[in-house]
Tab-separated table of C-alpha atoms in Angstrom:
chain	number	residue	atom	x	y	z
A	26	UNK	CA	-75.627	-103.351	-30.507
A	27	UNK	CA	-78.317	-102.938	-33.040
A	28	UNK	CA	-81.472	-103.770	-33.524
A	29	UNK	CA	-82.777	-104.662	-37.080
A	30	UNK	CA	-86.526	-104.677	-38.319
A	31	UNK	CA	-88.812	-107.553	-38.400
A	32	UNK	CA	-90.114	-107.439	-42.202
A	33	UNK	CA	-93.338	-109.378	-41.548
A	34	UNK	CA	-96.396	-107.511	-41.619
A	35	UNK	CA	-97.973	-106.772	-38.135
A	36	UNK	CA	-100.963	-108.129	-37.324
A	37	UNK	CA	-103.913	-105.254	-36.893
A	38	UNK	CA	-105.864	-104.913	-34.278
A	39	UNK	CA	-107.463	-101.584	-33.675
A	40	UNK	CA	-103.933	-99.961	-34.011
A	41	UNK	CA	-103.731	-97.089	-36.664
A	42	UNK	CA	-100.312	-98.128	-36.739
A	43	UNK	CA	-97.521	-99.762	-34.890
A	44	UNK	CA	-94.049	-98.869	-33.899
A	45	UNK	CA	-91.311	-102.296	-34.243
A	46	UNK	CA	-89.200	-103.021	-32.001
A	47	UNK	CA	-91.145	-101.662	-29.150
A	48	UNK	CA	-89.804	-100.060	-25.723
A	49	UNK	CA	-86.818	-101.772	-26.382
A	50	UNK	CA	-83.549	-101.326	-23.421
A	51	UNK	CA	-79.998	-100.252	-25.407
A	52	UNK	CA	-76.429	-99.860	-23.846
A	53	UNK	CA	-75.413	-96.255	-24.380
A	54	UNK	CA	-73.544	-95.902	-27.473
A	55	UNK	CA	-75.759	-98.500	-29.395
A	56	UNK	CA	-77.630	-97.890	-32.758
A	57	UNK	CA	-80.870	-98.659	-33.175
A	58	UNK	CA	-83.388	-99.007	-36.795
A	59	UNK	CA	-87.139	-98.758	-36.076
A	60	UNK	CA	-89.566	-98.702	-37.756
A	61	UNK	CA	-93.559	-97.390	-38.131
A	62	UNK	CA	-96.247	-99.656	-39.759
A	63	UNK	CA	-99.379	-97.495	-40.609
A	64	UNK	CA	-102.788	-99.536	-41.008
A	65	UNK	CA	-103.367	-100.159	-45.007
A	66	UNK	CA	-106.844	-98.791	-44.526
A	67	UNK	CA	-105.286	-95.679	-43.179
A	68	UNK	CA	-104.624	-94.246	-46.418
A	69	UNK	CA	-101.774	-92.884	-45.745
A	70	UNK	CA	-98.455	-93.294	-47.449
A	71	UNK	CA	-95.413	-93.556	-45.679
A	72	UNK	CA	-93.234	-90.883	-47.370
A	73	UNK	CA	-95.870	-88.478	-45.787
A	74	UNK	CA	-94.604	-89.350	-42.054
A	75	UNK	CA	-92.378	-88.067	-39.763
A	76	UNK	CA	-90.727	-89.310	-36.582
A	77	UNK	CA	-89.822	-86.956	-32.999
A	78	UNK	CA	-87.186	-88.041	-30.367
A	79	UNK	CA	-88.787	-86.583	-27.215
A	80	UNK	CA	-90.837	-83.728	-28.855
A	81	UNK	CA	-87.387	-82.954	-31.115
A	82	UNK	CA	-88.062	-83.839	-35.225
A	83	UNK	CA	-85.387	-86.367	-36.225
A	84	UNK	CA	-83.921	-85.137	-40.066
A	85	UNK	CA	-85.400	-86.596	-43.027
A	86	UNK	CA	-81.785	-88.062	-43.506
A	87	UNK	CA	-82.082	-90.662	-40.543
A	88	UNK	CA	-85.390	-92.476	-42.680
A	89	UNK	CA	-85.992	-94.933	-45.190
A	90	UNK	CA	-89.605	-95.831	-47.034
A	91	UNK	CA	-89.207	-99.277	-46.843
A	92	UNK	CA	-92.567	-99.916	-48.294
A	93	UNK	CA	-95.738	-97.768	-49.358
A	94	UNK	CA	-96.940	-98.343	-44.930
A	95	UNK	CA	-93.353	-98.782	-43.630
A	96	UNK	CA	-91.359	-96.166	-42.462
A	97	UNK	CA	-87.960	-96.892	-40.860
A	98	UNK	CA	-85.424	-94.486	-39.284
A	99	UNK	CA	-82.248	-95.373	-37.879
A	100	UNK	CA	-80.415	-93.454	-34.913
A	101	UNK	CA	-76.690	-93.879	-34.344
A	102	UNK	CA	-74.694	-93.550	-30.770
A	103	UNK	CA	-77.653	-92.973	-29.180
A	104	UNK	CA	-76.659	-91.136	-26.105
A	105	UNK	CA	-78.271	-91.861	-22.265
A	106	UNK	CA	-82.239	-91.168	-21.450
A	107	UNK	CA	-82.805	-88.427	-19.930
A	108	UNK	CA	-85.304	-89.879	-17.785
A	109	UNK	CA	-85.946	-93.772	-16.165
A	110	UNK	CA	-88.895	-93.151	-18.019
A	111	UNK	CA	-87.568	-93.564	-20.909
A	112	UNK	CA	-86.773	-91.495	-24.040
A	113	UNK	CA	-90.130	-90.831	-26.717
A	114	UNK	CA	-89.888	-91.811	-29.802
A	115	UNK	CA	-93.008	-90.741	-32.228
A	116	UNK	CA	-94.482	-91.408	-34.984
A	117	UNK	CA	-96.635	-88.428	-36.410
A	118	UNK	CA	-98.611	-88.200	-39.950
A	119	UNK	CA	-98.518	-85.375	-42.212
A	120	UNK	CA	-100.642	-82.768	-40.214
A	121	UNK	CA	-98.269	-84.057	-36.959
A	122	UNK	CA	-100.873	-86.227	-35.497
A	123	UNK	CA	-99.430	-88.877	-33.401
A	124	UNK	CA	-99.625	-92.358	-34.863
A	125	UNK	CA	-98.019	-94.209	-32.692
A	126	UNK	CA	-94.666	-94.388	-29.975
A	127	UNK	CA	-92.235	-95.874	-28.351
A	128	UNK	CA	-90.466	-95.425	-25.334
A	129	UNK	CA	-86.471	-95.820	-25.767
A	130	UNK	CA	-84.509	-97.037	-22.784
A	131	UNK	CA	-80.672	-96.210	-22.952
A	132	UNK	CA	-78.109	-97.193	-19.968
A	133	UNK	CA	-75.646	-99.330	-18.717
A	134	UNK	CA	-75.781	-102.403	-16.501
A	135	UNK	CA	-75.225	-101.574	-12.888
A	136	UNK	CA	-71.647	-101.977	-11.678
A	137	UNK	CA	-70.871	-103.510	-8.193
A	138	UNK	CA	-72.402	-101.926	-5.433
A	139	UNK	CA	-69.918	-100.492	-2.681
A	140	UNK	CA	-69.477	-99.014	1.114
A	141	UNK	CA	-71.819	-101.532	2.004
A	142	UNK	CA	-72.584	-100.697	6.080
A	143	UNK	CA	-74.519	-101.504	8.795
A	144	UNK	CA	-75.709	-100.450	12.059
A	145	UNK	CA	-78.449	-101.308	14.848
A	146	UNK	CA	-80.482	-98.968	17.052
A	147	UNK	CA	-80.341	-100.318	20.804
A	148	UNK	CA	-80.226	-103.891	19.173
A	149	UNK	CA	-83.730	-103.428	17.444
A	150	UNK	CA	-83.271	-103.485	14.366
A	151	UNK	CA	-80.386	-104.224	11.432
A	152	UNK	CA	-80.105	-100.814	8.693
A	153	UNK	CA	-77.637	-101.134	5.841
A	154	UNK	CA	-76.539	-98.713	3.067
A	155	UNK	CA	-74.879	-98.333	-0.102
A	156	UNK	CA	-73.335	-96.893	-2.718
A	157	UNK	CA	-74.442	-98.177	-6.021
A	158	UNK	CA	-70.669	-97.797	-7.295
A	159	UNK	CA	-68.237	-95.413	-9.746
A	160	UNK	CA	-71.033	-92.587	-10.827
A	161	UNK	CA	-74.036	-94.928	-9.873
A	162	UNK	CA	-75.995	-93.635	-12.937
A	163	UNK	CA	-77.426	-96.278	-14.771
A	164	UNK	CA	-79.882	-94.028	-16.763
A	165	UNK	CA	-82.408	-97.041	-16.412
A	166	UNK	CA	-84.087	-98.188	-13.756
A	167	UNK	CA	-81.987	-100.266	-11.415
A	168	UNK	CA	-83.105	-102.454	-8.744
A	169	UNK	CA	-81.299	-102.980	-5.492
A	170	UNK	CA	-82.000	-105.831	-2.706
A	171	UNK	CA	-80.274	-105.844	0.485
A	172	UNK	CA	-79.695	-109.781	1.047
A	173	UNK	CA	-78.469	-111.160	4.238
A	174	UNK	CA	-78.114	-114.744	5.924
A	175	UNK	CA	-77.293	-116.625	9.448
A	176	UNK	CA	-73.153	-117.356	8.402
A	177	UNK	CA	-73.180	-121.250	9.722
A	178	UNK	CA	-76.606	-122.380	9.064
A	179	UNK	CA	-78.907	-119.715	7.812
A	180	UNK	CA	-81.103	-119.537	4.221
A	181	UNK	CA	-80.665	-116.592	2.272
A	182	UNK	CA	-83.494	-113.651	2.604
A	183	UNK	CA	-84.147	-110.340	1.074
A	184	UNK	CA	-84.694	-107.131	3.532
A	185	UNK	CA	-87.896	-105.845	3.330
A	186	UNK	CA	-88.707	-102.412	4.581
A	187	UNK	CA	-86.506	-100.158	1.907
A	188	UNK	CA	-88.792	-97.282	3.601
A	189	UNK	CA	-85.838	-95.665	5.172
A	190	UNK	CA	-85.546	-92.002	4.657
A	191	UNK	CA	-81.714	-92.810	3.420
A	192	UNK	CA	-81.615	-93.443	-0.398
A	193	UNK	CA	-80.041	-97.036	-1.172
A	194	UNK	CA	-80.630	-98.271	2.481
A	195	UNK	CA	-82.944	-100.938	3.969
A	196	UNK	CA	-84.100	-101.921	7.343
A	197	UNK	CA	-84.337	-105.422	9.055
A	198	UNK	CA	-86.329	-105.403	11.816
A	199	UNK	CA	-87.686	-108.966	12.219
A	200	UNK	CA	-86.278	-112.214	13.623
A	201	UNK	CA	-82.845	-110.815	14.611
A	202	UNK	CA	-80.114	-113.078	15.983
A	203	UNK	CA	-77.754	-112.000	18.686
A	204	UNK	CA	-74.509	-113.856	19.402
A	205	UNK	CA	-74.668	-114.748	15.681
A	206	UNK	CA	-72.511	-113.627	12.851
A	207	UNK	CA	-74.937	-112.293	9.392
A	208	UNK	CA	-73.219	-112.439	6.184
A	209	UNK	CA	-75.089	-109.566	4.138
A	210	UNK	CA	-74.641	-108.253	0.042
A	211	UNK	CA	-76.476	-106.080	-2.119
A	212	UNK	CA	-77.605	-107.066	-5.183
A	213	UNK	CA	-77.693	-104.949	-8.201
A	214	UNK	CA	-79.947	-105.599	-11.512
A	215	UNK	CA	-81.404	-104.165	-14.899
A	216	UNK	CA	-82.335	-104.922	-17.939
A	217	UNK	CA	-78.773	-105.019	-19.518
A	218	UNK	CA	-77.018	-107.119	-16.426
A	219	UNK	CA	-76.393	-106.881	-12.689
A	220	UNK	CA	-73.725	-106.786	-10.032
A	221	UNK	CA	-72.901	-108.155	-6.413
A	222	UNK	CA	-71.365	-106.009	-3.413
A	223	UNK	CA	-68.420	-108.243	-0.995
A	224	UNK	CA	-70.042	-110.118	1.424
A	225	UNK	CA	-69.180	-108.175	4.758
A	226	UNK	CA	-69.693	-110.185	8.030
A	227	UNK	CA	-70.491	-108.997	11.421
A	228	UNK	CA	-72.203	-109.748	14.543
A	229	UNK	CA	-75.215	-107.308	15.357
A	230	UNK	CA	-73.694	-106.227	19.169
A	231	UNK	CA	-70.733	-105.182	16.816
A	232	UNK	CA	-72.890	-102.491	15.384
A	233	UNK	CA	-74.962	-100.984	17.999
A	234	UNK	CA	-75.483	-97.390	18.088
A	235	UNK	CA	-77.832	-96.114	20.349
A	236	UNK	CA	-81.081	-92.616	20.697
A	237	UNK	CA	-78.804	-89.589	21.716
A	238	UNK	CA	-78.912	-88.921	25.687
A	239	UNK	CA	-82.245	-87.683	26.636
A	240	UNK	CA	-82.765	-84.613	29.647
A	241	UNK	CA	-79.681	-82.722	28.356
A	242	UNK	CA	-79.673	-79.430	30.631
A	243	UNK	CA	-76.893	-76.812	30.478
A	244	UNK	CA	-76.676	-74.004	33.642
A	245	UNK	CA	-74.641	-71.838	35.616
A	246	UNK	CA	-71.769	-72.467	37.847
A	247	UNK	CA	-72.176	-69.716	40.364
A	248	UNK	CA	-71.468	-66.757	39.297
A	249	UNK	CA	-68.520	-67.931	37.676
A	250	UNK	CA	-68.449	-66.073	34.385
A	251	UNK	CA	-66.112	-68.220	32.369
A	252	UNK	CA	-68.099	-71.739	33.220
A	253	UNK	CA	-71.307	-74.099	32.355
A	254	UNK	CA	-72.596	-77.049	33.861
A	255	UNK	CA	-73.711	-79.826	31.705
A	256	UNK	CA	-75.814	-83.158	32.902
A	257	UNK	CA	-77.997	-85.246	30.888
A	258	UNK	CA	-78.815	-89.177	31.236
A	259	UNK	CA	-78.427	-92.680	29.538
A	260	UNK	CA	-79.891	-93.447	26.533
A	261	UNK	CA	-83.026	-94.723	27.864
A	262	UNK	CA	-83.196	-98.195	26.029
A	263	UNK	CA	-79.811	-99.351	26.814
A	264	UNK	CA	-80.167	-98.618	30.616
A	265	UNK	CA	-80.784	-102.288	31.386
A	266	UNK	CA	-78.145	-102.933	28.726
A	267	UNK	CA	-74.677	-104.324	29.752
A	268	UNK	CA	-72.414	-101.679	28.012
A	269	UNK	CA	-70.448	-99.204	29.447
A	270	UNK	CA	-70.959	-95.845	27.672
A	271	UNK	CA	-68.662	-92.858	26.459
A	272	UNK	CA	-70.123	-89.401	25.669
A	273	UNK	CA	-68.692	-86.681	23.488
A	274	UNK	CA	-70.163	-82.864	24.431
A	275	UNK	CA	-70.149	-80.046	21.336
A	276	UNK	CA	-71.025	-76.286	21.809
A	277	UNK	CA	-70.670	-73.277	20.031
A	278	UNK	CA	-71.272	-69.432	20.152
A	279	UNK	CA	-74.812	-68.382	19.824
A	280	UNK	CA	-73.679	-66.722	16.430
A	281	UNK	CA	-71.173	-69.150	14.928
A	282	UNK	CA	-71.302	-72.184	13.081
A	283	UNK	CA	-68.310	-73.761	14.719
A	284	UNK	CA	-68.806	-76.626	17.006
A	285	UNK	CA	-65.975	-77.272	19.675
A	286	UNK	CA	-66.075	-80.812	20.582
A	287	UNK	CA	-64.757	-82.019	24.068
A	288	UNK	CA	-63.281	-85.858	22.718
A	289	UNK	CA	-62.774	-88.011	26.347
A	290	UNK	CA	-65.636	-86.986	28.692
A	291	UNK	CA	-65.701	-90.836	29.755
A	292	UNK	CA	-68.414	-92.190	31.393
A	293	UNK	CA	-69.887	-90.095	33.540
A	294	UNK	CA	-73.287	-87.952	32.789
A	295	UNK	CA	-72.232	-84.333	33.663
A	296	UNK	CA	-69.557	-82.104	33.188
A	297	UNK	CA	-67.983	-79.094	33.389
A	298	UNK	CA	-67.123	-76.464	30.350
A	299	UNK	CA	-64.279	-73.757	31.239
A	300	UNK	CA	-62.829	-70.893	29.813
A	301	UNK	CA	-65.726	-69.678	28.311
A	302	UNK	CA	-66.650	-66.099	27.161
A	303	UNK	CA	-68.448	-64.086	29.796
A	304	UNK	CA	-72.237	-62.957	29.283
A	305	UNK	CA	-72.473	-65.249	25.954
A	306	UNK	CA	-75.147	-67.135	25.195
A	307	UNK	CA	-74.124	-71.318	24.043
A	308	UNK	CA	-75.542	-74.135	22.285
A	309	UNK	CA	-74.432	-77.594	23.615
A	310	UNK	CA	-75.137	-81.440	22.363
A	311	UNK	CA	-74.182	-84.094	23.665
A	312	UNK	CA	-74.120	-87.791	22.260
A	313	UNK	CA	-73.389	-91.281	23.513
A	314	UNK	CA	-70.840	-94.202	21.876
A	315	UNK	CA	-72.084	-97.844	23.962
A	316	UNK	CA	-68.390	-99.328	24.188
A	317	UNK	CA	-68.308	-103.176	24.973
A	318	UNK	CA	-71.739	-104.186	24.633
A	319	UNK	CA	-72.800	-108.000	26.165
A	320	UNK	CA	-68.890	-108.110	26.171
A	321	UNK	CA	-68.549	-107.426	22.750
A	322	UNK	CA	-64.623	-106.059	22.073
A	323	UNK	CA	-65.407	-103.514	19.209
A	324	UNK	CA	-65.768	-100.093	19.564
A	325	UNK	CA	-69.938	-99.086	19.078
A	326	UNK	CA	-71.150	-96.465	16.865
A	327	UNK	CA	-71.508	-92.654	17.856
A	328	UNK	CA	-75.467	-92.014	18.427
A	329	UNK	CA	-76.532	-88.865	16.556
A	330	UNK	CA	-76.282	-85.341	18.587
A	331	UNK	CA	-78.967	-84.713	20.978
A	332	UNK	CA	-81.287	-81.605	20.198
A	333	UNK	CA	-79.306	-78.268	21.138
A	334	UNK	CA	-79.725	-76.926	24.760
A	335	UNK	CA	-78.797	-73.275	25.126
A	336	UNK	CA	-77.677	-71.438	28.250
A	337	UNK	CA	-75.647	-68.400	28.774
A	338	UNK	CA	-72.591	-67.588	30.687
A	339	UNK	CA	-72.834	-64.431	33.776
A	340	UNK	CA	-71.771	-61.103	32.805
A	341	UNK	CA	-68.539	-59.985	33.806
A	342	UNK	CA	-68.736	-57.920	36.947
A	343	UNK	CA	-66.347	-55.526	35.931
A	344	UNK	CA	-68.380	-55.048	32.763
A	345	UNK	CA	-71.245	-54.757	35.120
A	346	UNK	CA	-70.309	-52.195	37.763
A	347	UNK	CA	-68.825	-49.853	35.453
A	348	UNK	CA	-66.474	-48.699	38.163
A	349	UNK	CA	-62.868	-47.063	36.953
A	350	UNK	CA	-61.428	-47.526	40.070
A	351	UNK	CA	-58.437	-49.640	39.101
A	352	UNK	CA	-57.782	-50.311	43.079
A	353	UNK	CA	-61.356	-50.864	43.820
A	354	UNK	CA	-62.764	-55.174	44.032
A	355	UNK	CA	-62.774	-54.915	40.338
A	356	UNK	CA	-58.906	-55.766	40.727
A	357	UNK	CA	-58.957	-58.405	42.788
A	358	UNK	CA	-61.738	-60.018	40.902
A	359	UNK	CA	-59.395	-59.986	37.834
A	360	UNK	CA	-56.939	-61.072	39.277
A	361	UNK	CA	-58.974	-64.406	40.481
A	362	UNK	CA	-60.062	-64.458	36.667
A	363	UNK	CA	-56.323	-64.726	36.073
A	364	UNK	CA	-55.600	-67.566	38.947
A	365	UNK	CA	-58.813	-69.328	37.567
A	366	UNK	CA	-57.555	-69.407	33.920
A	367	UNK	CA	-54.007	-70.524	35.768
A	368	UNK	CA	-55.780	-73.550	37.425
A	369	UNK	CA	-57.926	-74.836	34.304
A	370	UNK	CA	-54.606	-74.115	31.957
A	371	UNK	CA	-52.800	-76.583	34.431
A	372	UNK	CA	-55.667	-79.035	34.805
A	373	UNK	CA	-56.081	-79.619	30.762
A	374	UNK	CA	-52.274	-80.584	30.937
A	375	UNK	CA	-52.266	-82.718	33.802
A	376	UNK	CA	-56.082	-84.170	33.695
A	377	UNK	CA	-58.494	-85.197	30.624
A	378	UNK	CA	-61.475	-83.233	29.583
A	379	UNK	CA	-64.156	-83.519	32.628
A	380	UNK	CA	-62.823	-85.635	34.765
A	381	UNK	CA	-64.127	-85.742	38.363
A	382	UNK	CA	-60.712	-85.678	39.741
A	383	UNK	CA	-59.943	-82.361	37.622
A	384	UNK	CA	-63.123	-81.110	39.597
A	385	UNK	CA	-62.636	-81.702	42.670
A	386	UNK	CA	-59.353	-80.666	42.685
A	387	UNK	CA	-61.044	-77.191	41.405
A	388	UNK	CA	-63.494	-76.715	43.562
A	389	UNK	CA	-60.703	-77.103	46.956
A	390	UNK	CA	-58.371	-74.964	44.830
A	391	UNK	CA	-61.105	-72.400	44.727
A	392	UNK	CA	-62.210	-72.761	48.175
A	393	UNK	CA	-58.508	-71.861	49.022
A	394	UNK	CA	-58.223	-69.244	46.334
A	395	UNK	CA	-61.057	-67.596	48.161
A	396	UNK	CA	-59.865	-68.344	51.465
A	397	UNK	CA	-56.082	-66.731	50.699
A	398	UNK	CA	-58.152	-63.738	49.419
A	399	UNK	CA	-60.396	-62.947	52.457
A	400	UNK	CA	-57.045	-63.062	54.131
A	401	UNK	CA	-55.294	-60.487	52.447
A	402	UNK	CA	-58.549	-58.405	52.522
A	403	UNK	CA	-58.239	-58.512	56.423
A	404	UNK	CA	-54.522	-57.629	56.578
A	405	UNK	CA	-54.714	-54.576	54.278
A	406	UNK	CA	-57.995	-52.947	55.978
A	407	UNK	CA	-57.062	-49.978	57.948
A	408	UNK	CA	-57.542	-50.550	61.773
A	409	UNK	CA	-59.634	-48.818	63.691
């Protein structure tokens, strides 16, 4: 592409002297000859001038005195802006005086926008986002607009609130249909060209995600040393909501970064974390998936994690006593430690993550457990 000079003389206003063509938009890669007109009355001859490329003095070799006021240069491959902005180009007299400028705009028309997706918070709203597509650098300033429509019988509309703290992402929040399938696009333009995303389609109950389980609490079981106790409750919009929810549960060590994640805790709103590290101090989240919403057959969308809740397992009570007495309780305490890391090794095999079955079964295999080992307590005391 390039852009040649309009040989008729401006026409004056109060300008010392004008800069042709001006603020003009270029493909990268394009040449470009501008040039400077400098007011007759100025004086000033144009093999006196110079010309700057953001603050940078372009070689004497890129201009050409077209005429005692007209100064042309010419700039070849010119390369992307630096800035939506737009790059400067000058015009300076003699002494370096600025005469007059242009602002240079150098990009590429936007390419198709991609990973168009959507989601709604308890059914409130309608959020998209994008990805603008290969780098998504246009160098120029690029519009986007989020446009969606009823499929069957709906007009086309634009999304409005692009306030979303997500870049490339807008919000509909107003006049939502349920029951309905939305066909929705993005729509890419600049000054060189523009682009169009696919057309996804999907019904809003498809896409519901919902606020992360509120009253998370995390506490002891007992004095068992290797065990926490998690509850928490439904997210609080969808309570009236006919969904049936799943929940995921996350901890870690106090001092590590690595989040264990507990996959199939079902339904239910507690649960029970085993084989854990004695007198440690953990961080636990949970979050909530609303499976079949209204009916709806699709798998939901994961909320985000609640905020972390931090409890901390008993100390051992071997570590505790101190006692060196390897026929003393100690012994028998570890040797319930074994039995309970026994039971949970067989329940993880033969049950799924925190079910109440699993439980139960635990706590009248520990009631037992302790039962069997009162018994032999009795049977090897010395009689009187």
């Amino acid at each position: 592409m390039r852009f040649h000079m309009d040989l008729c003389v401006p026409q004056w206003s109060h300008y010392v002297a004008i800069i042709y063509p001006q603020d003009p938009v270029l493909r990268i890669g394009s040449n470009l000859t501008a040039s400077c007109w400098v007011h007759p009355e100025l004086g000033v001859h144009a093999s006196s001038l110079f010309w700057t490329l953001n603050g940078q003095q372009l070689p004497s070799s890129f201009y050409r005195v077209l005429s005692p006021t007209n100064l042309s240069v010419t700039l070849a491959g010119l390369n992307a802006s630096k800035q939506t902005s737009g790059d400067n180009l000058v015009c300076h007299n003699h002494k370096g005086h600025i005469l007059a400028g242009s602002c240079l705009y150098v990009g590429m028309p936007p390419v198709k926008p991609v990973n168009l997706t959507c989601w709604s918070r308890n059914t409130k709203d309608l959020t998209c986002s994008w990805a603008p597509g290969e780098k998504g650098e246009t160098n120029i300033s690029t519009q986007y607009k989020l446009k969606y429509k009823l499929r069957w019988y709906g007009t086309e509309k634009e999304c409005a609130d692009y306030t979303h703290t997500q870049l490339y992402s807008c919000s509909i929040t107003q006049d939502l249909h349920l029951f309905t399938p939305y066909e929705i696009w993005v729509e890419a333009s600049n000054q060189l060209g523009w682009a169009t995303s696919d057309v996804i389609t999907l019904d809003i109950l498809d896409v519901v995600t919902t606020d992360p389980p509120s009253g998370v609490t995390v506490s002891r079981v007992g004095q068992l040393e290797d065990q926490l106790s998690v509850r928490w409750e439904a997210p609080p919009a969808l309570k009236d909501f006919l969904f049936q929810a799943k929940y995921q549960i996350r901890y870690r060590l106090e001092d590590s970064q690595d989040w264990k994640v507990m996959e199939d805790v079902g339904n239910q709103t507690s649960c029970r974390l085993a084989g854990l590290r004695p007198g440690t101090v953990y961080f636990v989240q949970v979050r909530c998936n609303p499976v079949g919403i209204y009916g709806s057959r699709k798998a939901g969308i994961w909320s985000e994690w609640s905020h972390p809740t931090a409890a901390s397992t008993p100390h051992s009570e071997r570590m505790m006593s101190g006692s060196c007495d390897s026929k003393s309780s100690g012994d028998s305490n570890s040797t319930l430690r074994r039995e309970l890391k026994q039971f949970f090794g067989w329940a993880r095999k033969h049950a799924y993550g925190c079910s109440s079955m699993s439980m139960k079964l635990y706590d009248q295999w520990r009631v037992l457990m302790q039962k069997s080992h009162k018994v032999r307590n009795q049977v090897g005391s010395p009689r009187g």
